[in-house]
């Protein structure tokens, strides 16, 4: 059974705070690691697709790193804004055809 | 740009009733999948398909059937609905996973309540 774990489950921060979340995944049969952003009443949308050990990706104030050997990825948000409030999902893609999701980290940014 | 379209958006069923959730995509994606989303459990894979005529089970397939007669459509069937199938269902597609890293494109979700 493939297990993808995310922590924390939820997070409350003030506007301007920087924050980070963790995603842990199996280190074997790795193909890709995805991060998705999921706003309330909308569909999940891909933020990053990461494939190589040591990968670092950045989109504006959001960045992510990947360690495939130890099976973890971090998502960082610098200077959080209220519009960053969402659930952030990570998903582990095996060499087969399955993409397995973690339960997500729900971020609340207070103005 | 339609992307992935799911219908219906909301449905209430009685225990034992059957229904089909429809999913269509216009991106010529070969890979399509169904997930269910329950509180505290994230998205769990029900069934997936890597092309027309090919389907396979995900993590939680029991109680659901799928078929893939065309590239565009991937319906999910509940033959005899149970209260445990109350959930929000998402259809997602991507280009063929074997050729890329499989970023998923999601529909807007279908909220199903089984009484």
PDB file of C-alpha atoms in Angstrom:
ATOM      1  CA  UNK A   1       0.000   0.000   0.000  1.00  0.00           C
ATOM      2  CA  UNK A   2       1.451   3.343  -1.061  1.00  0.00           C
ATOM      3  CA  UNK A   3       1.234   5.958   1.665  1.00  0.00           C
ATOM      4  CA  UNK A   4       1.679   9.685   1.150  1.00  0.00           C
ATOM      5  CA  UNK A   5       1.676  11.730   4.334  1.00  0.00           C
ATOM      6  CA  UNK A   6       1.412  15.479   4.698  1.00  0.00           C
ATOM      7  CA  UNK A   7       2.008  17.651   7.734  1.00  0.00           C
ATOM      8  CA  UNK A   8       0.683  19.657   9.318  1.00  0.00           C
ATOM      9  CA  UNK A   9      -2.975  18.873   8.667  1.00  0.00           C
ATOM     10  CA  UNK A  10      -3.849  22.559   8.995  1.00  0.00           C
ATOM     11  CA  UNK A  11      -2.032  25.794   9.597  1.00  0.00           C
ATOM     12  CA  UNK A  12      -3.137  29.281  10.649  1.00  0.00           C
ATOM     13  CA  UNK A  13      -0.740  32.148   9.907  1.00  0.00           C
ATOM     14  CA  UNK A  14      -0.843  35.924   9.788  1.00  0.00           C
ATOM     15  CA  UNK A  15      -0.494  37.876   6.572  1.00  0.00           C
ATOM     16  CA  UNK A  16       3.203  38.357   5.850  1.00  0.00           C
ATOM     17  CA  UNK A  17       4.340  35.191   7.654  1.00  0.00           C
ATOM     18  CA  UNK A  18       6.424  32.647   5.784  1.00  0.00           C
ATOM     19  CA  UNK A  19       5.460  29.024   6.152  1.00  0.00           C
ATOM     20  CA  UNK A  20       6.280  25.542   4.931  1.00  0.00           C
ATOM     21  CA  UNK A  21       4.638  22.129   4.682  1.00  0.00           C
ATOM     22  CA  UNK A  22       6.025  18.612   4.407  1.00  0.00           C
ATOM     23  CA  UNK A  23       5.116  15.724   2.148  1.00  0.00           C
ATOM     24  CA  UNK A  24       6.519  12.225   2.797  1.00  0.00           C
ATOM     25  CA  UNK A  25       6.289   9.491   0.190  1.00  0.00           C
ATOM     26  CA  UNK A  26       7.771   6.050  -0.619  1.00  0.00           C
ATOM     27  CA  UNK A  27      11.362   6.328  -1.834  1.00  0.00           C
ATOM     28  CA  UNK A  28      11.031   3.298  -4.146  1.00  0.00           C
ATOM     29  CA  UNK A  29       9.431   3.182  -7.601  1.00  0.00           C
ATOM     30  CA  UNK A  30       9.453   6.983  -7.763  1.00  0.00           C
ATOM     31  CA  UNK A  31       8.356   8.646 -10.987  1.00  0.00           C
ATOM     32  CA  UNK A  32       7.211  12.152 -10.047  1.00  0.00           C
ATOM     33  CA  UNK A  33       5.971  14.269  -7.170  1.00  0.00           C
ATOM     34  CA  UNK A  34       3.187  16.777  -7.756  1.00  0.00           C
ATOM     35  CA  UNK A  35       1.993  19.701  -5.672  1.00  0.00           C
ATOM     36  CA  UNK A  36      -1.554  20.942  -6.208  1.00  0.00           C
ATOM     37  CA  UNK A  37      -3.361  23.980  -4.880  1.00  0.00           C
ATOM     38  CA  UNK A  38      -7.040  23.482  -4.086  1.00  0.00           C
ATOM     39  CA  UNK A  39      -9.225  26.460  -3.318  1.00  0.00           C
ATOM     40  CA  UNK A  40     -12.637  26.000  -1.741  1.00  0.00           C
ATOM     41  CA  UNK A  41     -15.397  25.274  -4.287  1.00  0.00           C
ATOM     42  CA  UNK A  42     -12.856  24.886  -7.095  1.00  0.00           C
ATOM     43  CA  UNK A  43     -10.863  22.039  -8.597  1.00  0.00           C
ATOM     44  CA  UNK A  44      -7.267  21.196  -7.666  1.00  0.00           C
ATOM     45  CA  UNK A  45      -4.723  22.841  -9.949  1.00  0.00           C
ATOM     46  CA  UNK A  46      -1.126  21.759 -10.402  1.00  0.00           C
ATOM     47  CA  UNK A  47       1.561  24.000  -8.884  1.00  0.00           C
ATOM     48  CA  UNK A  48       4.676  21.952  -9.474  1.00  0.00           C
ATOM     49  CA  UNK A  49       5.712  18.677 -11.078  1.00  0.00           C
ATOM     50  CA  UNK A  50       9.067  17.458  -9.779  1.00  0.00           C
ATOM     51  CA  UNK A  51      10.997  14.464 -11.003  1.00  0.00           C
ATOM     52  CA  UNK A  52      14.690  14.651 -10.085  1.00  0.00           C
ATOM     53  CA  UNK A  53      16.336  14.342  -6.692  1.00  0.00           C
ATOM     54  CA  UNK A  54      17.369  17.834  -5.600  1.00  0.00           C
ATOM     55  CA  UNK A  55      14.808  19.543  -7.841  1.00  0.00           C
ATOM     56  CA  UNK A  56      13.792  23.025  -6.748  1.00  0.00           C
ATOM     57  CA  UNK A  57      10.850  24.791  -8.362  1.00  0.00           C
ATOM     58  CA  UNK A  58       9.555  28.319  -7.845  1.00  0.00           C
ATOM     59  CA  UNK A  59       6.426  30.186  -8.847  1.00  0.00           C
ATOM     60  CA  UNK A  60       6.235  33.692  -7.438  1.00  0.00           C
ATOM     61  CA  UNK A  61       6.315  33.455  -3.638  1.00  0.00           C
ATOM     62  CA  UNK A  62       5.838  29.677  -3.624  1.00  0.00           C
ATOM     63  CA  UNK A  63       8.690  27.209  -3.978  1.00  0.00           C
ATOM     64  CA  UNK A  64       9.227  23.486  -3.497  1.00  0.00           C
ATOM     65  CA  UNK A  65      12.133  21.105  -3.019  1.00  0.00           C
ATOM     66  CA  UNK A  66      12.439  17.376  -3.574  1.00  0.00           C
ATOM     67  CA  UNK A  67      14.495  14.617  -1.935  1.00  0.00           C
ATOM     68  CA  UNK A  68      13.705  11.301  -3.587  1.00  0.00           C
ATOM     69  CA  UNK A  69      16.337   9.316  -1.692  1.00  0.00           C
ATOM     70  CA  UNK A  70      14.758   9.989   1.682  1.00  0.00           C
ATOM     71  CA  UNK A  71      11.232  10.425   0.347  1.00  0.00           C
ATOM     72  CA  UNK A  72      10.199  13.959   1.209  1.00  0.00           C
ATOM     73  CA  UNK A  73       9.295  17.266  -0.384  1.00  0.00           C
ATOM     74  CA  UNK A  74       8.828  20.699   1.162  1.00  0.00           C
ATOM     75  CA  UNK A  75       6.534  23.465  -0.047  1.00  0.00           C
ATOM     76  CA  UNK A  76       7.430  26.997   1.051  1.00  0.00           C
ATOM     77  CA  UNK A  77       5.314  30.136   0.924  1.00  0.00           C
ATOM     78  CA  UNK A  78       7.110  33.417   1.507  1.00  0.00           C
ATOM     79  CA  UNK A  79       5.134  36.380   2.837  1.00  0.00           C
ATOM     80  CA  UNK A  80       1.741  34.649   2.974  1.00  0.00           C
ATOM     81  CA  UNK A  81      -1.251  36.567   1.644  1.00  0.00           C
ATOM     82  CA  UNK A  82      -4.975  35.919   2.308  1.00  0.00           C
ATOM     83  CA  UNK A  83      -5.330  34.704  -1.283  1.00  0.00           C
ATOM     84  CA  UNK A  84      -2.879  31.898  -0.462  1.00  0.00           C
ATOM     85  CA  UNK A  85      -5.553  30.345   1.759  1.00  0.00           C
ATOM     86  CA  UNK A  86      -6.245  26.923   0.248  1.00  0.00           C
ATOM     87  CA  UNK A  87      -5.549  23.238   0.682  1.00  0.00           C
ATOM     88  CA  UNK A  88      -2.163  22.156  -0.664  1.00  0.00           C
ATOM     89  CA  UNK A  89      -2.031  18.582  -1.862  1.00  0.00           C
ATOM     90  CA  UNK A  90       0.995  16.546  -2.708  1.00  0.00           C
ATOM     91  CA  UNK A  91       0.719  13.516  -4.956  1.00  0.00           C
ATOM     92  CA  UNK A  92       3.171  10.695  -5.568  1.00  0.00           C
ATOM     93  CA  UNK A  93       3.274   9.215  -9.021  1.00  0.00           C
ATOM     94  CA  UNK A  94       4.568   5.682  -9.380  1.00  0.00           C
ATOM     95  CA  UNK A  95       6.235   4.214 -12.429  1.00  0.00           C
ATOM     96  CA  UNK A  96       2.883   2.648 -13.201  1.00  0.00           C
ATOM     97  CA  UNK A  97      -0.263   4.603 -13.824  1.00  0.00           C
ATOM     98  CA  UNK A  98      -1.372   5.607 -10.356  1.00  0.00           C
ATOM     99  CA  UNK A  99      -1.153   9.009  -8.728  1.00  0.00           C
ATOM    100  CA  UNK A 100      -1.615   8.731  -4.965  1.00  0.00           C
ATOM    101  CA  UNK A 101      -2.553  11.813  -2.964  1.00  0.00           C
ATOM    102  CA  UNK A 102      -1.822  12.865   0.574  1.00  0.00           C
ATOM    103  CA  UNK A 103      -4.637  14.217   2.753  1.00  0.00           C
ATOM    104  CA  UNK A 104      -3.455  17.791   2.240  1.00  0.00           C
ATOM    105  CA  UNK A 105      -2.430  20.746   4.373  1.00  0.00           C
ATOM    106  CA  UNK A 106      -5.126  23.355   4.828  1.00  0.00           C
ATOM    107  CA  UNK A 107      -3.660  26.860   5.067  1.00  0.00           C
ATOM    108  CA  UNK A 108      -5.555  29.799   6.554  1.00  0.00           C
ATOM    109  CA  UNK A 109      -3.959  33.236   6.151  1.00  0.00           C
ATOM    110  CA  UNK A 110      -5.451  35.959   8.293  1.00  0.00           C
ATOM    111  CA  UNK A 111      -5.271  39.565   7.122  1.00  0.00           C
TER     112      UNK A 111
ATOM    113  CA  UNK B   1     -11.760  25.891 -23.251  1.00  0.00           C
ATOM    114  CA  UNK B   2     -13.930  23.205 -21.627  1.00  0.00           C
ATOM    115  CA  UNK B   3     -11.149  20.963 -20.230  1.00  0.00           C
ATOM    116  CA  UNK B   4     -12.703  18.259 -18.027  1.00  0.00           C
ATOM    117  CA  UNK B   5     -16.484  18.394 -17.660  1.00  0.00           C
ATOM    118  CA  UNK B   6     -18.408  16.439 -15.024  1.00  0.00           C
ATOM    119  CA  UNK B   7     -22.143  16.003 -14.654  1.00  0.00           C
ATOM    120  CA  UNK B   8     -24.192  16.200 -12.549  1.00  0.00           C
ATOM    121  CA  UNK B   9     -22.698  18.617 -10.016  1.00  0.00           C
ATOM    122  CA  UNK B  10     -25.087  17.485  -7.297  1.00  0.00           C
ATOM    123  CA  UNK B  11     -27.125  14.310  -6.847  1.00  0.00           C
ATOM    124  CA  UNK B  12     -29.159  12.760  -4.040  1.00  0.00           C
ATOM    125  CA  UNK B  13     -29.867   9.024  -4.202  1.00  0.00           C
ATOM    126  CA  UNK B  14     -31.664   6.509  -2.065  1.00  0.00           C
ATOM    127  CA  UNK B  15     -29.855   3.383  -0.917  1.00  0.00           C
ATOM    128  CA  UNK B  16     -29.957   0.762  -3.661  1.00  0.00           C
ATOM    129  CA  UNK B  17     -30.510   3.161  -6.539  1.00  0.00           C
ATOM    130  CA  UNK B  18     -28.124   3.236  -9.472  1.00  0.00           C
ATOM    131  CA  UNK B  19     -26.653   6.173 -11.296  1.00  0.00           C
ATOM    132  CA  UNK B  20     -23.841   7.217 -13.603  1.00  0.00           C
ATOM    133  CA  UNK B  21     -21.489  10.145 -13.146  1.00  0.00           C
ATOM    134  CA  UNK B  22     -20.405  11.474 -16.509  1.00  0.00           C
ATOM    135  CA  UNK B  23     -16.922  12.751 -17.349  1.00  0.00           C
ATOM    136  CA  UNK B  24     -15.740  14.141 -20.656  1.00  0.00           C
ATOM    137  CA  UNK B  25     -12.491  15.816 -21.668  1.00  0.00           C
ATOM    138  CA  UNK B  26     -11.609  17.644 -24.868  1.00  0.00           C
ATOM    139  CA  UNK B  27      -7.815  17.695 -24.507  1.00  0.00           C
ATOM    140  CA  UNK B  28      -7.235  14.370 -26.283  1.00  0.00           C
ATOM    141  CA  UNK B  29      -5.808  12.935 -23.063  1.00  0.00           C
ATOM    142  CA  UNK B  30      -5.312   9.205 -23.059  1.00  0.00           C
ATOM    143  CA  UNK B  31      -5.303   8.855 -19.273  1.00  0.00           C
ATOM    144  CA  UNK B  32      -8.483   9.412 -17.239  1.00  0.00           C
ATOM    145  CA  UNK B  33      -9.290   8.638 -13.631  1.00  0.00           C
ATOM    146  CA  UNK B  34     -11.903   8.949 -10.913  1.00  0.00           C
ATOM    147  CA  UNK B  35     -11.195  10.013  -7.341  1.00  0.00           C
ATOM    148  CA  UNK B  36     -13.388  10.403  -4.311  1.00  0.00           C
ATOM    149  CA  UNK B  37     -12.738  13.025  -1.670  1.00  0.00           C
ATOM    150  CA  UNK B  38     -13.743  12.472   1.933  1.00  0.00           C
ATOM    151  CA  UNK B  39     -12.957  14.700   4.938  1.00  0.00           C
ATOM    152  CA  UNK B  40      -9.488  14.082   6.322  1.00  0.00           C
ATOM    153  CA  UNK B  41      -8.655  11.492   3.660  1.00  0.00           C
ATOM    154  CA  UNK B  42      -7.603  13.502   0.647  1.00  0.00           C
ATOM    155  CA  UNK B  43      -8.293  12.132  -2.818  1.00  0.00           C
ATOM    156  CA  UNK B  44      -8.530   8.358  -3.205  1.00  0.00           C
ATOM    157  CA  UNK B  45      -8.244   6.695  -6.589  1.00  0.00           C
ATOM    158  CA  UNK B  46     -11.280   4.624  -7.597  1.00  0.00           C
ATOM    159  CA  UNK B  47     -10.584   3.531 -11.190  1.00  0.00           C
ATOM    160  CA  UNK B  48      -8.413   4.697 -14.020  1.00  0.00           C
ATOM    161  CA  UNK B  49      -7.974   4.179 -17.752  1.00  0.00           C
ATOM    162  CA  UNK B  50      -4.900   4.505 -19.941  1.00  0.00           C
ATOM    163  CA  UNK B  51      -6.843   4.527 -23.199  1.00  0.00           C
ATOM    164  CA  UNK B  52     -10.053   3.487 -24.915  1.00  0.00           C
ATOM    165  CA  UNK B  53     -10.975  -0.057 -23.988  1.00  0.00           C
ATOM    166  CA  UNK B  54      -8.525  -0.247 -21.062  1.00  0.00           C
ATOM    167  CA  UNK B  55      -9.502   0.236 -17.409  1.00  0.00           C
ATOM    168  CA  UNK B  56      -8.024  -0.792 -14.081  1.00  0.00           C
ATOM    169  CA  UNK B  57      -8.746  -0.565 -10.374  1.00  0.00           C
ATOM    170  CA  UNK B  58      -7.391   2.060  -8.023  1.00  0.00           C
ATOM    171  CA  UNK B  59      -7.306   2.107  -4.213  1.00  0.00           C
ATOM    172  CA  UNK B  60     -11.055   1.946  -3.546  1.00  0.00           C
ATOM    173  CA  UNK B  61     -12.824   0.273  -6.525  1.00  0.00           C
ATOM    174  CA  UNK B  62     -15.545  -1.703  -4.719  1.00  0.00           C
ATOM    175  CA  UNK B  63     -19.080  -0.623  -5.575  1.00  0.00           C
ATOM    176  CA  UNK B  64     -18.052   1.206  -8.752  1.00  0.00           C
ATOM    177  CA  UNK B  65     -17.820   0.238 -12.414  1.00  0.00           C
ATOM    178  CA  UNK B  66     -16.202   2.110 -15.281  1.00  0.00           C
ATOM    179  CA  UNK B  67     -15.870   1.759 -19.020  1.00  0.00           C
ATOM    180  CA  UNK B  68     -13.905   3.634 -21.679  1.00  0.00           C
ATOM    181  CA  UNK B  69     -15.452   3.276 -25.109  1.00  0.00           C
ATOM    182  CA  UNK B  70     -13.997   6.547 -26.430  1.00  0.00           C
ATOM    183  CA  UNK B  71     -10.960   8.681 -25.642  1.00  0.00           C
ATOM    184  CA  UNK B  72     -13.182  11.560 -24.527  1.00  0.00           C
ATOM    185  CA  UNK B  73     -15.560   9.870 -22.069  1.00  0.00           C
ATOM    186  CA  UNK B  74     -15.056   7.957 -18.821  1.00  0.00           C
ATOM    187  CA  UNK B  75     -18.327   7.384 -16.940  1.00  0.00           C
ATOM    188  CA  UNK B  76     -18.437   6.085 -13.366  1.00  0.00           C
ATOM    189  CA  UNK B  77     -21.359   3.815 -12.465  1.00  0.00           C
ATOM    190  CA  UNK B  78     -22.796   3.067  -9.049  1.00  0.00           C
ATOM    191  CA  UNK B  79     -24.928  -0.052  -9.489  1.00  0.00           C
ATOM    192  CA  UNK B  80     -26.473  -0.095  -6.004  1.00  0.00           C
ATOM    193  CA  UNK B  81     -25.703   3.036  -4.027  1.00  0.00           C
ATOM    194  CA  UNK B  82     -24.797   2.802  -0.344  1.00  0.00           C
ATOM    195  CA  UNK B  83     -24.526   5.571   2.282  1.00  0.00           C
ATOM    196  CA  UNK B  84     -20.757   4.905   2.410  1.00  0.00           C
ATOM    197  CA  UNK B  85     -20.574   6.231  -1.149  1.00  0.00           C
ATOM    198  CA  UNK B  86     -21.656   9.690  -0.035  1.00  0.00           C
ATOM    199  CA  UNK B  87     -18.707  11.774  -1.161  1.00  0.00           C
ATOM    200  CA  UNK B  88     -17.419  14.323  -3.638  1.00  0.00           C
ATOM    201  CA  UNK B  89     -16.213  12.714  -6.846  1.00  0.00           C
ATOM    202  CA  UNK B  90     -13.559  14.158  -9.132  1.00  0.00           C
ATOM    203  CA  UNK B  91     -12.682  13.113 -12.631  1.00  0.00           C
ATOM    204  CA  UNK B  92      -9.144  13.883 -13.775  1.00  0.00           C
ATOM    205  CA  UNK B  93      -7.207  13.410 -16.989  1.00  0.00           C
ATOM    206  CA  UNK B  94      -3.649  13.703 -18.204  1.00  0.00           C
ATOM    207  CA  UNK B  95      -1.537  12.939 -21.212  1.00  0.00           C
ATOM    208  CA  UNK B  96      -0.384   9.339 -21.342  1.00  0.00           C
ATOM    209  CA  UNK B  97       1.620   8.853 -18.121  1.00  0.00           C
ATOM    210  CA  UNK B  98       4.242   6.775 -19.834  1.00  0.00           C
ATOM    211  CA  UNK B  99       5.300   9.739 -21.921  1.00  0.00           C
ATOM    212  CA  UNK B 100       5.300  12.485 -19.309  1.00  0.00           C
ATOM    213  CA  UNK B 101       5.152  13.139 -15.606  1.00  0.00           C
ATOM    214  CA  UNK B 102       1.386  13.037 -15.463  1.00  0.00           C
ATOM    215  CA  UNK B 103       0.087  16.393 -14.241  1.00  0.00           C
ATOM    216  CA  UNK B 104      -3.639  15.887 -13.663  1.00  0.00           C
ATOM    217  CA  UNK B 105      -6.395  18.195 -14.892  1.00  0.00           C
ATOM    218  CA  UNK B 106      -9.518  18.008 -12.760  1.00  0.00           C
ATOM    219  CA  UNK B 107     -13.207  18.477 -13.338  1.00  0.00           C
ATOM    220  CA  UNK B 108     -15.264  20.618 -10.976  1.00  0.00           C
ATOM    221  CA  UNK B 109     -16.482  17.709  -8.890  1.00  0.00           C
ATOM    222  CA  UNK B 110     -19.808  15.957  -8.316  1.00  0.00           C
ATOM    223  CA  UNK B 111     -21.306  15.939  -4.840  1.00  0.00           C
ATOM    224  CA  UNK B 112     -23.246  12.732  -4.214  1.00  0.00           C
ATOM    225  CA  UNK B 113     -25.429  12.067  -1.183  1.00  0.00           C
ATOM    226  CA  UNK B 114     -26.855   8.598  -0.560  1.00  0.00           C
ATOM    227  CA  UNK B 115     -29.686   8.471   1.955  1.00  0.00           C
TER     228      UNK B 115
END
